[in-house]
CSV table of C-alpha atoms in Angstrom, one decimal:
chain,number,residue,atom,x,y,z
B,541,MET,CA,-27.6,-43.0,-2.2
B,542,ILE,CA,-24.2,-41.9,-3.6
B,543,ASN,CA,-23.4,-43.4,-6.6
B,544,LEU,CA,-20.0,-44.5,-6.2
B,545,GLY,CA,-19.2,-45.0,-10.0
B,546,SER,CA,-19.6,-41.4,-11.0
B,547,LEU,CA,-16.8,-40.4,-8.1
B,548,LYS,CA,-14.1,-38.2,-10.0
B,549,VAL,CA,-10.4,-37.4,-9.1
B,550,ASN,CA,-10.5,-34.0,-7.4
B,551,PRO,CA,-7.6,-32.1,-9.4
B,552,ASP,CA,-7.4,-29.6,-6.0
B,553,TRP,CA,-6.6,-32.4,-3.7
B,554,ALA,CA,-3.2,-30.4,-3.1
B,555,SER,CA,-5.5,-27.4,-1.9
B,556,LEU,CA,-7.4,-29.1,1.1
B,557,PRO,CA,-6.0,-29.0,4.7
B,558,LEU,CA,-5.4,-32.7,4.6
B,559,PHE,CA,-2.4,-31.8,2.0
B,560,ASP,CA,-1.3,-28.4,3.6
B,561,ARG,CA,2.5,-29.3,3.4
B,562,LYS,CA,3.9,-26.5,5.2
B,563,GLU,CA,5.2,-29.0,8.0
B,564,TRP,CA,6.2,-31.4,6.0
B,565,VAL,CA,9.7,-32.5,6.0
B,566,ARG,CA,11.7,-34.1,3.4
B,567,VAL,CA,13.1,-37.7,4.2
B,568,ARG,CA,14.3,-40.6,2.5
B,569,PHE,CA,12.8,-44.1,2.8
B,570,GLY,CA,15.3,-45.7,4.6
B,571,ASP,CA,15.3,-42.8,7.3
B,572,VAL,CA,11.8,-44.1,8.5
B,573,VAL,CA,11.3,-47.5,7.2
B,574,ALA,CA,13.5,-50.4,7.7
B,575,ASN,CA,13.9,-53.7,6.0
B,576,LEU,CA,13.9,-56.8,8.6
B,577,ASN,CA,15.7,-59.8,8.1
B,578,GLU,CA,14.2,-62.1,11.1
B,579,THR,CA,14.8,-65.6,10.0
B,580,VAL,CA,13.6,-68.5,11.4
B,581,ARG,CA,15.2,-71.9,10.5
B,582,ASN,CA,12.7,-74.5,11.5
B,583,PRO,CA,9.3,-72.9,10.8
B,584,ALA,CA,7.1,-75.9,11.4
B,585,LEU,CA,8.7,-76.2,15.0
B,586,ALA,CA,8.4,-72.4,15.8
B,587,GLY,CA,4.6,-72.9,15.3
B,588,ILE,CA,4.4,-71.3,11.6
B,589,GLU,CA,1.8,-72.8,9.3
B,590,ARG,CA,2.1,-70.7,6.2
B,591,PHE,CA,4.6,-69.4,3.6
B,592,ILE,CA,4.1,-66.4,1.1
B,593,GLY,CA,5.5,-66.6,-2.4
B,594,LEU,CA,5.9,-63.8,-4.9
B,595,GLU,CA,3.2,-65.5,-7.2
B,596,HIS,CA,1.2,-65.5,-4.1
B,597,LEU,CA,0.7,-61.7,-3.9
B,598,GLN,CA,-1.4,-59.8,-6.5
B,599,PRO,CA,-0.6,-56.8,-8.0
B,600,ARG,CA,-2.1,-53.9,-6.7
B,601,SER,CA,-3.9,-55.7,-3.6
B,602,LEU,CA,-3.2,-54.8,0.0
B,603,HIS,CA,-4.3,-58.3,1.3
B,604,VAL,CA,-2.7,-61.6,1.3
B,605,ARG,CA,-5.4,-63.9,-0.5
B,606,GLN,CA,-3.1,-66.9,-1.3
B,607,TRP,CA,0.0,-68.8,0.4
B,608,GLY,CA,1.4,-72.3,0.7
B,609,ASN,CA,1.2,-74.7,3.6
B,610,ILE,CA,4.8,-75.5,5.5
B,611,ALA,CA,3.8,-79.0,5.7
B,612,ASP,CA,4.1,-79.2,1.8
B,613,GLY,CA,7.6,-78.2,2.2
B,614,THR,CA,9.5,-74.9,1.9
B,615,THR,CA,13.6,-73.5,1.9
B,616,PHE,CA,12.2,-69.9,2.8
B,617,THR,CA,13.4,-68.7,6.2
B,618,ARG,CA,12.5,-65.0,6.3
B,619,ARG,CA,10.2,-64.1,8.9
B,620,CYS,CA,6.7,-61.8,8.7
B,621,ARG,CA,4.4,-60.8,11.2
B,622,PRO,CA,1.0,-59.5,11.0
B,623,GLY,CA,1.0,-55.9,10.6
B,624,GLN,CA,3.8,-55.9,8.2
B,625,VAL,CA,4.6,-54.7,5.0
B,626,LEU,CA,5.7,-57.2,2.3
B,627,PHE,CA,7.2,-55.7,-1.0
B,628,GLY,CA,7.9,-57.6,-4.0
B,629,LYS,CA,11.7,-56.6,-5.2
B,630,ARG,CA,11.8,-58.9,-8.4
B,631,ARG,CA,10.1,-57.4,-11.1
B,632,ALA,CA,9.0,-54.4,-9.4
B,633,TYR,CA,6.8,-53.2,-12.1
B,634,GLN,CA,4.0,-56.1,-11.5
B,635,ARG,CA,3.4,-53.5,-8.4
B,636,LYS,CA,3.0,-56.1,-5.4
B,637,VAL,CA,2.5,-54.9,-2.0
B,638,ALA,CA,0.6,-56.5,0.8
B,639,VAL,CA,0.1,-56.3,4.5
B,640,ALA,CA,0.8,-59.8,6.0
B,641,GLU,CA,-2.2,-60.5,8.4
B,642,PHE,CA,-0.7,-63.9,9.9
B,643,ASP,CA,2.6,-65.2,10.5
B,644,ALA,CA,4.5,-66.6,8.0
B,645,VAL,CA,8.0,-67.1,6.4
B,646,VAL,CA,8.3,-65.2,2.7
B,647,SER,CA,10.3,-65.9,-0.5
B,648,GLY,CA,13.7,-64.1,-0.4
B,649,ASP,CA,12.2,-61.9,-3.2
B,650,ILE,CA,9.9,-60.2,-0.8
B,651,TYR,CA,11.1,-57.3,1.6
B,652,VAL,CA,9.3,-57.5,4.8
B,653,LEU,CA,9.0,-53.5,5.7
B,654,VAL,CA,8.0,-51.8,8.6
B,655,PRO,CA,8.3,-48.1,10.1
B,656,LYS,CA,12.0,-47.1,11.7
B,657,ASN,CA,10.7,-45.0,14.1
B,658,ASP,CA,8.3,-42.7,15.8
B,659,ARG,CA,8.1,-40.6,12.9
B,660,LEU,CA,6.1,-42.6,10.7
B,661,VAL,CA,2.7,-44.2,11.4
B,662,PRO,CA,2.4,-48.1,10.3
B,663,GLU,CA,-0.8,-47.8,8.4
B,664,LEU,CA,0.7,-45.3,5.9
B,665,VAL,CA,3.6,-47.9,4.8
B,666,PRO,CA,2.1,-49.4,2.4
B,667,PHE,CA,0.0,-46.5,0.6
B,668,LEU,CA,3.9,-45.2,0.3
B,669,CYS,CA,5.0,-48.4,-1.2
B,670,LEU,CA,2.2,-48.3,-3.7
B,671,SER,CA,2.7,-44.5,-5.3
B,672,GLU,CA,3.7,-43.7,-8.6
B,673,ARG,CA,6.6,-42.4,-8.2
B,674,PHE,CA,8.0,-45.3,-5.4
B,675,PHE,CA,7.3,-47.8,-7.9
B,676,GLN,CA,9.0,-45.9,-11.0
B,677,HIS,CA,12.1,-45.5,-8.4
B,678,ALA,CA,12.2,-48.9,-7.6
B,679,VAL,CA,11.7,-50.1,-11.4
B,680,GLY,CA,14.5,-47.7,-12.3
B,681,THR,CA,16.7,-48.8,-10.0
B,682,SER,CA,16.4,-52.8,-10.5
B,683,ALA,CA,19.0,-54.5,-12.0
B,684,GLY,CA,19.1,-57.9,-14.4
B,685,SER,CA,17.6,-58.4,-17.7
B,686,LEU,CA,15.0,-61.8,-17.5
B,687,SER,CA,14.2,-60.8,-14.0
B,688,PRO,CA,15.6,-57.4,-12.8
B,689,ARG,CA,15.8,-56.8,-9.1
B,690,THR,CA,16.0,-53.6,-6.8
B,691,ASN,CA,17.9,-53.4,-4.0
B,692,TRP,CA,17.3,-52.2,-0.5
B,693,ALA,CA,19.6,-49.4,-0.6
B,694,SER,CA,18.4,-48.2,-4.0
B,695,LEU,CA,14.8,-48.2,-2.0
B,696,ALA,CA,16.0,-46.8,1.0
B,697,SER,CA,17.5,-43.8,-1.1
B,698,PHE,CA,13.8,-42.6,-2.3
B,699,GLU,CA,12.8,-39.3,-1.2
B,700,PHE,CA,9.3,-37.7,-0.6
B,701,ASP,CA,7.4,-34.9,1.8
B,702,LEU,CA,6.7,-36.8,5.4
B,703,PRO,CA,3.4,-35.1,7.0
B,704,PRO,CA,2.8,-34.5,10.6
B,705,LEU,CA,1.7,-37.3,12.5
B,706,ASP,CA,-1.9,-36.2,12.5
B,707,GLN,CA,-1.9,-35.6,8.6
B,708,GLN,CA,-0.6,-39.4,8.5
B,709,ARG,CA,-3.3,-40.6,10.5
B,710,ARG,CA,-6.0,-38.5,9.0
B,711,ILE,CA,-4.8,-39.8,5.3
B,712,ALA,CA,-4.2,-43.2,6.5
B,713,GLU,CA,-7.7,-43.8,7.6
B,714,ILE,CA,-9.3,-42.2,4.6
B,715,LEU,CA,-6.9,-44.6,2.2
B,716,TRP,CA,-7.6,-47.8,4.7
B,717,ALA,CA,-11.7,-47.0,4.2
B,718,ALA,CA,-11.1,-46.6,0.4
B,719,ASP,CA,-9.8,-50.1,0.4
B,720,ASP,CA,-12.1,-51.2,2.1
B,721,LEU,CA,-14.9,-50.2,0.6
B,722,SER,CA,-13.0,-51.6,-2.4
B,723,THR,CA,-12.8,-55.0,-0.6
B,724,SER,CA,-16.6,-55.0,0.2
B,725,GLU,CA,-17.6,-53.9,-3.6
B,726,ALA,CA,-15.4,-57.1,-5.0
B,727,LYS,CA,-17.1,-59.7,-2.8
B,728,VAL,CA,-20.3,-58.4,-4.4
B,729,LYS,CA,-18.9,-58.5,-7.6
B,730,ASN,CA,-17.3,-61.7,-7.3
B,731,ALA,CA,-20.7,-63.3,-5.9
B,732,ILE,CA,-22.5,-62.1,-8.4
B,733,ASP,CA,-20.0,-63.3,-11.1
B,734,THR,CA,-20.2,-66.7,-9.5
B,735,VAL,CA,-24.0,-66.7,-9.8
B,736,LEU,CA,-24.1,-65.6,-13.2
B,737,GLN,CA,-21.4,-68.6,-14.1
B,738,GLN,CA,-23.3,-71.2,-12.2
B,739,GLN,CA,-26.7,-70.2,-14.1
B,740,ILE,CA,-24.9,-70.6,-17.5
B,741,ASP,CA,-23.3,-73.5,-16.7
B,742,GLN,CA,-26.7,-75.3,-15.5
B,743,THR,CA,-28.9,-74.1,-18.3
B,744,MET,CA,-25.7,-75.2,-21.0
B,745,LYS,CA,-25.2,-78.7,-19.3
B,746,VAL,CA,-25.5,-81.5,-21.5
B,747,ASP,CA,-24.0,-85.3,-21.3
B,748,SER,CA,-22.0,-85.6,-24.6
B,749,THR,CA,-21.9,-89.0,-24.0
B,750,ARG,CA,-25.2,-89.6,-25.4
B,751,LEU,CA,-26.8,-87.0,-27.3
B,752,THR,CA,-30.5,-87.3,-28.2
B,753,SER,CA,-33.2,-84.8,-29.4
B,754,SER,CA,-34.1,-84.2,-25.4
B,755,ASN,CA,-30.7,-84.1,-24.1
B,756,GLY,CA,-28.9,-82.2,-26.8
B,757,VAL,CA,-27.3,-82.0,-29.8
B,758,THR,CA,-23.9,-80.5,-31.6
B,759,LEU,CA,-22.9,-77.3,-32.2
B,760,GLN,CA,-22.9,-77.8,-35.8
B,761,ALA,CA,-26.6,-78.6,-36.2
B,762,VAL,CA,-27.6,-75.5,-34.5
B,763,THR,CA,-25.5,-73.2,-36.8
B,764,THR,CA,-25.4,-72.7,-40.8
B,765,LYS,CA,-21.5,-72.4,-41.0
B,766,ILE,CA,-18.7,-72.8,-38.6
B,767,VAL,CA,-15.3,-71.3,-40.2
B,768,ASP,CA,-12.2,-69.7,-39.5
B,769,GLY,CA,-10.9,-66.3,-41.2
B,770,VAL,CA,-8.4,-66.0,-43.8
B,771,HIS,CA,-5.5,-68.2,-43.7
B,772,LYS,CA,-2.5,-65.7,-44.7
B,773,ARG,CA,-1.8,-62.7,-43.2
B,774,PRO,CA,-3.2,-59.9,-45.2
B,775,ASP,CA,-1.7,-56.7,-46.4
B,776,TYR,CA,-2.6,-53.6,-44.2
B,777,THR,CA,-3.7,-50.5,-45.4
B,778,PRO,CA,-3.7,-47.4,-43.6
B,779,THR,CA,-7.8,-47.3,-44.0
B,780,GLY,CA,-10.2,-49.4,-45.2
B,781,VAL,CA,-12.1,-52.2,-43.9
B,782,PRO,CA,-11.7,-53.1,-40.4
B,783,PHE,CA,-9.4,-56.9,-40.0
B,784,LEU,CA,-10.4,-58.3,-36.6
B,785,THR,CA,-7.4,-60.6,-34.6
B,786,VAL,CA,-7.6,-62.0,-31.3
B,787,GLU,CA,-7.0,-58.6,-29.5
B,788,ASN,CA,-10.3,-57.3,-30.8
B,789,LEU,CA,-12.0,-59.7,-28.8
B,790,THR,CA,-10.0,-59.6,-25.6
B,791,ARG,CA,-9.4,-56.2,-24.9
B,792,GLY,CA,-12.9,-55.4,-23.6
B,793,PRO,CA,-16.3,-56.9,-23.3
B,794,GLN,CA,-17.4,-56.5,-26.7
B,795,ILE,CA,-15.7,-56.3,-29.9
B,796,ASP,CA,-12.9,-53.7,-30.3
B,797,PHE,CA,-13.5,-51.7,-33.4
B,798,GLN,CA,-11.3,-49.0,-32.1
B,799,GLU,CA,-7.9,-50.3,-32.3
B,800,THR,CA,-7.9,-52.2,-35.5
B,801,ARG,CA,-6.0,-53.0,-38.9
B,802,PHE,CA,-7.4,-52.5,-42.2
B,803,VAL,CA,-7.6,-53.9,-45.6
B,804,SER,CA,-8.7,-52.7,-49.0
B,805,ALA,CA,-11.9,-53.1,-50.2
B,806,ALA,CA,-10.9,-55.2,-52.6
B,807,ASP,CA,-9.4,-58.0,-50.4
B,808,HIS,CA,-12.1,-57.7,-48.4
B,809,SER,CA,-14.3,-59.0,-51.0
B,810,GLU,CA,-12.3,-62.0,-51.5
B,811,PHE,CA,-12.0,-62.7,-47.5
B,812,VAL,CA,-15.9,-62.5,-47.0
B,813,LYS,CA,-16.1,-65.4,-49.3
B,814,ARG,CA,-15.0,-67.7,-47.0
B,815,ALA,CA,-15.7,-65.9,-43.8
B,816,HIS,CA,-18.6,-63.3,-43.8
B,817,PRO,CA,-19.8,-61.7,-40.5
B,818,GLU,CA,-22.9,-60.6,-40.1
B,819,GLN,CA,-25.3,-59.1,-37.1
B,820,GLY,CA,-26.1,-61.6,-35.0
B,821,ASP,CA,-23.3,-64.3,-35.6
B,822,VAL,CA,-20.7,-65.0,-32.8
B,823,LEU,CA,-17.1,-64.7,-33.2
B,824,VAL,CA,-14.7,-66.9,-31.1
B,825,THR,CA,-11.0,-66.9,-30.3
B,826,LYS,CA,-9.4,-70.1,-31.3
B,827,ASP,CA,-5.8,-69.5,-31.5
B,828,GLY,CA,-3.5,-68.4,-28.4
B,829,THR,CA,-6.4,-67.1,-26.0
B,830,LEU,CA,-9.2,-69.8,-26.4
B,831,GLY,CA,-12.6,-69.7,-26.0
B,832,VAL,CA,-13.6,-65.8,-26.1
B,833,ALA,CA,-16.8,-65.2,-27.5
B,834,ARG,CA,-18.1,-61.9,-28.6
B,835,TYR,CA,-21.7,-61.4,-29.9
B,836,VAL,CA,-21.9,-59.2,-33.3
B,837,ASP,CA,-23.7,-56.4,-32.8
B,838,THR,CA,-23.1,-54.3,-35.9
B,839,ASN,CA,-23.9,-54.0,-39.4
B,840,ILE,CA,-20.4,-52.5,-39.9
B,841,PRO,CA,-18.8,-54.7,-42.9
B,842,PHE,CA,-15.5,-56.0,-41.6
B,843,SER,CA,-12.9,-59.0,-42.1
B,844,ILE,CA,-11.3,-61.7,-39.7
B,845,PHE,CA,-7.8,-63.4,-39.4
B,846,VAL,CA,-7.7,-67.5,-39.0
B,847,SER,CA,-7.1,-67.3,-34.9
B,848,LEU,CA,-11.1,-66.2,-35.1
B,849,ALA,CA,-13.9,-68.7,-35.7
B,850,LEU,CA,-17.2,-67.3,-37.4
B,851,LEU,CA,-20.5,-69.0,-35.7
B,852,LYS,CA,-23.2,-68.0,-38.1
B,853,PRO,CA,-26.5,-69.5,-35.7
B,854,LYS,CA,-29.7,-70.9,-37.3
B,855,ARG,CA,-31.9,-68.1,-36.6
B,856,GLU,CA,-35.1,-70.1,-36.1
B,857,LEU,CA,-33.2,-72.5,-33.3
B,858,VAL,CA,-30.8,-70.5,-31.6
B,859,SER,CA,-30.3,-67.2,-30.7
B,860,GLY,CA,-26.9,-65.5,-31.2
B,861,ARG,CA,-26.5,-64.2,-27.9
B,862,PHE,CA,-27.6,-67.4,-26.2
B,863,LEU,CA,-24.5,-69.1,-28.6
B,864,GLU,CA,-22.4,-66.9,-27.1
B,865,TYR,CA,-23.0,-67.5,-23.5
B,866,TYR,CA,-23.0,-71.1,-24.5
B,867,ILE,CA,-19.2,-70.8,-25.3
B,868,ARG,CA,-19.0,-69.2,-21.8
B,869,SER,CA,-20.2,-72.7,-20.2
B,870,ALA,CA,-18.3,-75.4,-18.4
B,871,THR,CA,-19.8,-77.8,-21.0
B,872,PHE,CA,-17.9,-76.3,-24.0
B,873,ALA,CA,-14.9,-75.4,-21.6
B,874,GLU,CA,-14.6,-79.3,-21.0
B,875,HIS,CA,-15.1,-80.4,-24.5
B,876,VAL,CA,-12.0,-78.1,-25.3
B,877,ARG,CA,-10.0,-79.0,-22.6
B,878,LYS,CA,-10.0,-82.4,-24.1
B,879,ARG,CA,-9.2,-81.5,-28.1
B,880,VAL,CA,-7.1,-79.0,-27.9
B,881,SER,CA,-3.5,-79.2,-29.3
B,882,GLY,CA,-0.5,-77.3,-29.6
B,883,SER,CA,2.0,-76.7,-26.4
B,884,ALA,CA,3.3,-73.2,-27.1
B,885,LEU,CA,0.4,-72.1,-29.0
B,886,LYS,CA,-3.3,-73.5,-27.8
B,887,HIS,CA,-5.5,-74.5,-30.7
B,888,ILE,CA,-9.1,-75.4,-31.2
B,889,HIS,CA,-9.8,-77.1,-34.5
B,890,LEU,CA,-13.0,-76.2,-36.2
B,891,ILE,CA,-14.1,-79.9,-36.5
B,892,ASP,CA,-14.2,-79.5,-32.3
B,893,PHE,CA,-16.3,-76.5,-32.6
B,894,ARG,CA,-18.6,-78.4,-34.7
B,895,SER,CA,-18.8,-81.6,-32.2
B,896,ALA,CA,-19.2,-79.6,-29.3
B,897,PRO,CA,-22.3,-80.8,-27.3
B,898,PHE,CA,-25.2,-78.3,-27.4
B,899,HIS,CA,-28.3,-78.2,-25.0
B,900,LEU,CA,-31.0,-76.9,-27.2
B,901,ILE,CA,-33.8,-75.6,-25.5
B,902,PRO,CA,-37.4,-73.6,-27.2
B,903,LEU,CA,-36.1,-70.4,-28.5
B,904,GLU,CA,-38.2,-68.1,-26.1
B,905,GLU,CA,-36.9,-69.9,-23.2
B,906,GLN,CA,-33.5,-69.0,-24.7
B,907,ILE,CA,-34.4,-65.5,-25.0
B,908,ALA,CA,-35.4,-65.2,-21.5
B,909,ARG,CA,-32.3,-67.0,-19.8
B,910,VAL,CA,-30.2,-64.2,-22.2
B,911,GLU,CA,-31.7,-61.7,-20.0
B,912,ARG,CA,-31.4,-63.0,-16.6
B,913,PHE,CA,-28.0,-63.3,-17.6
B,914,GLN,CA,-27.4,-59.9,-19.0
B,915,VAL,CA,-29.5,-58.3,-15.8
B,916,LEU,CA,-26.4,-60.0,-13.8
B,917,GLU,CA,-23.7,-58.7,-16.1
B,918,ALA,CA,-24.5,-55.1,-15.9
B,919,ALA,CA,-25.0,-55.4,-12.4
B,920,SER,CA,-21.2,-57.0,-12.5
B,921,ALA,CA,-20.3,-54.2,-14.9
B,922,ALA,CA,-21.6,-51.4,-12.4
B,923,LEU,CA,-19.4,-52.9,-9.6
B,924,ARG,CA,-16.6,-53.0,-11.8
B,925,ARG,CA,-17.1,-49.1,-12.8
B,926,THR,CA,-17.6,-48.6,-9.4
B,927,LEU,CA,-14.1,-50.4,-8.4
B,928,ASP,CA,-12.5,-48.5,-11.0
B,929,ALA,CA,-13.5,-45.0,-9.3
B,930,ILE,CA,-12.2,-46.0,-6.0
B,931,SER,CA,-9.0,-47.0,-7.5
B,932,ARG,CA,-8.8,-44.1,-9.1
B,933,LEU,CA,-9.7,-41.7,-5.9
B,934,ARG,CA,-7.2,-43.8,-4.6
B,935,ASP,CA,-4.3,-43.3,-6.8
B,936,SER,CA,-4.6,-39.7,-6.9
B,937,LEU,CA,-4.6,-39.3,-2.8
B,938,ILE,CA,-1.5,-41.6,-2.8
B,939,ALA,CA,0.2,-39.4,-5.7
B,940,HIS,CA,-0.7,-36.2,-3.4
B,941,LEU,CA,1.3,-37.9,-0.6
B,942,THR,CA,4.5,-38.4,-2.3
């Protein structure tokens, strides 16, 4: 079996016969692609049931997974038909390109593109629009500060080398095959993620309205300490002891020690009097981005900012890994949702951590559950690597196309 996650970008794509450019012809985008402006004043009367706004298009995805219903009301009048390419002209840096799979009306911030003549196969159009050069051109020709938009005349002026039709078809087949593979792998990953979350939620489920010894306790009962970090921004130093903030928890699946700020050893010795992270503890984001939990799997000394909460589990009662998964559960999320404060910057109070309902099960069972969770997480991570590899290959192929 091929390990898709190990696939590498071929630096010699251009030397393959598929990319033999001897007969490629320099054209402008507007020479081979048309921007349609077919309008329908009464979509419902025309039998159109859905509309597509810019918010319905997902960055770098060629598929329309969301839409609105005409019955709910819309002012959109520009029509799209199956097979036509949708390109988001507002905030082009978001890279929103998709292929319509049903009749709809679309936002005025979306161009509807089709081949202008028989010089370009329709299947290749969306990949031209996804190329890095095309996006850089779109962004570079956008006007406006808060909500920049590119205009059609600017997009139409984009120049690229057009392959003969037989090469276009072969390139398009490969790119769509990569997209099909990515779609199928993503479905499997989403299914695994759903099962994982369901298992976490079921394990951590507790009736917070009546906590009993058999039903659950509070988070405070299974921890020796719940505290946040230093309340003032410290004097950073070029080197020294790592000082963690929210970003160090949200940049990846583990605590990020690669991009940290530092404080002096003297300041660190003061900060740990309040919050002393140790291996086996759990860190949780409590300001801004809420409820991201990371298990401390290192003996490296470090300090934390007030935006992070430190949870020190009672080791004889609860596993730190189990506690990390608990923070990701629907039980904790619902508890926080009812109590979170702040409008612009959301905030979880320490008292709300301490009062959170916790389903206490035997330590041996906790460890067994964690092992099952980790198996599912490992499968999901492997699929994520595969998806990343497919994306890199696709982008490399598209780059040699334009």
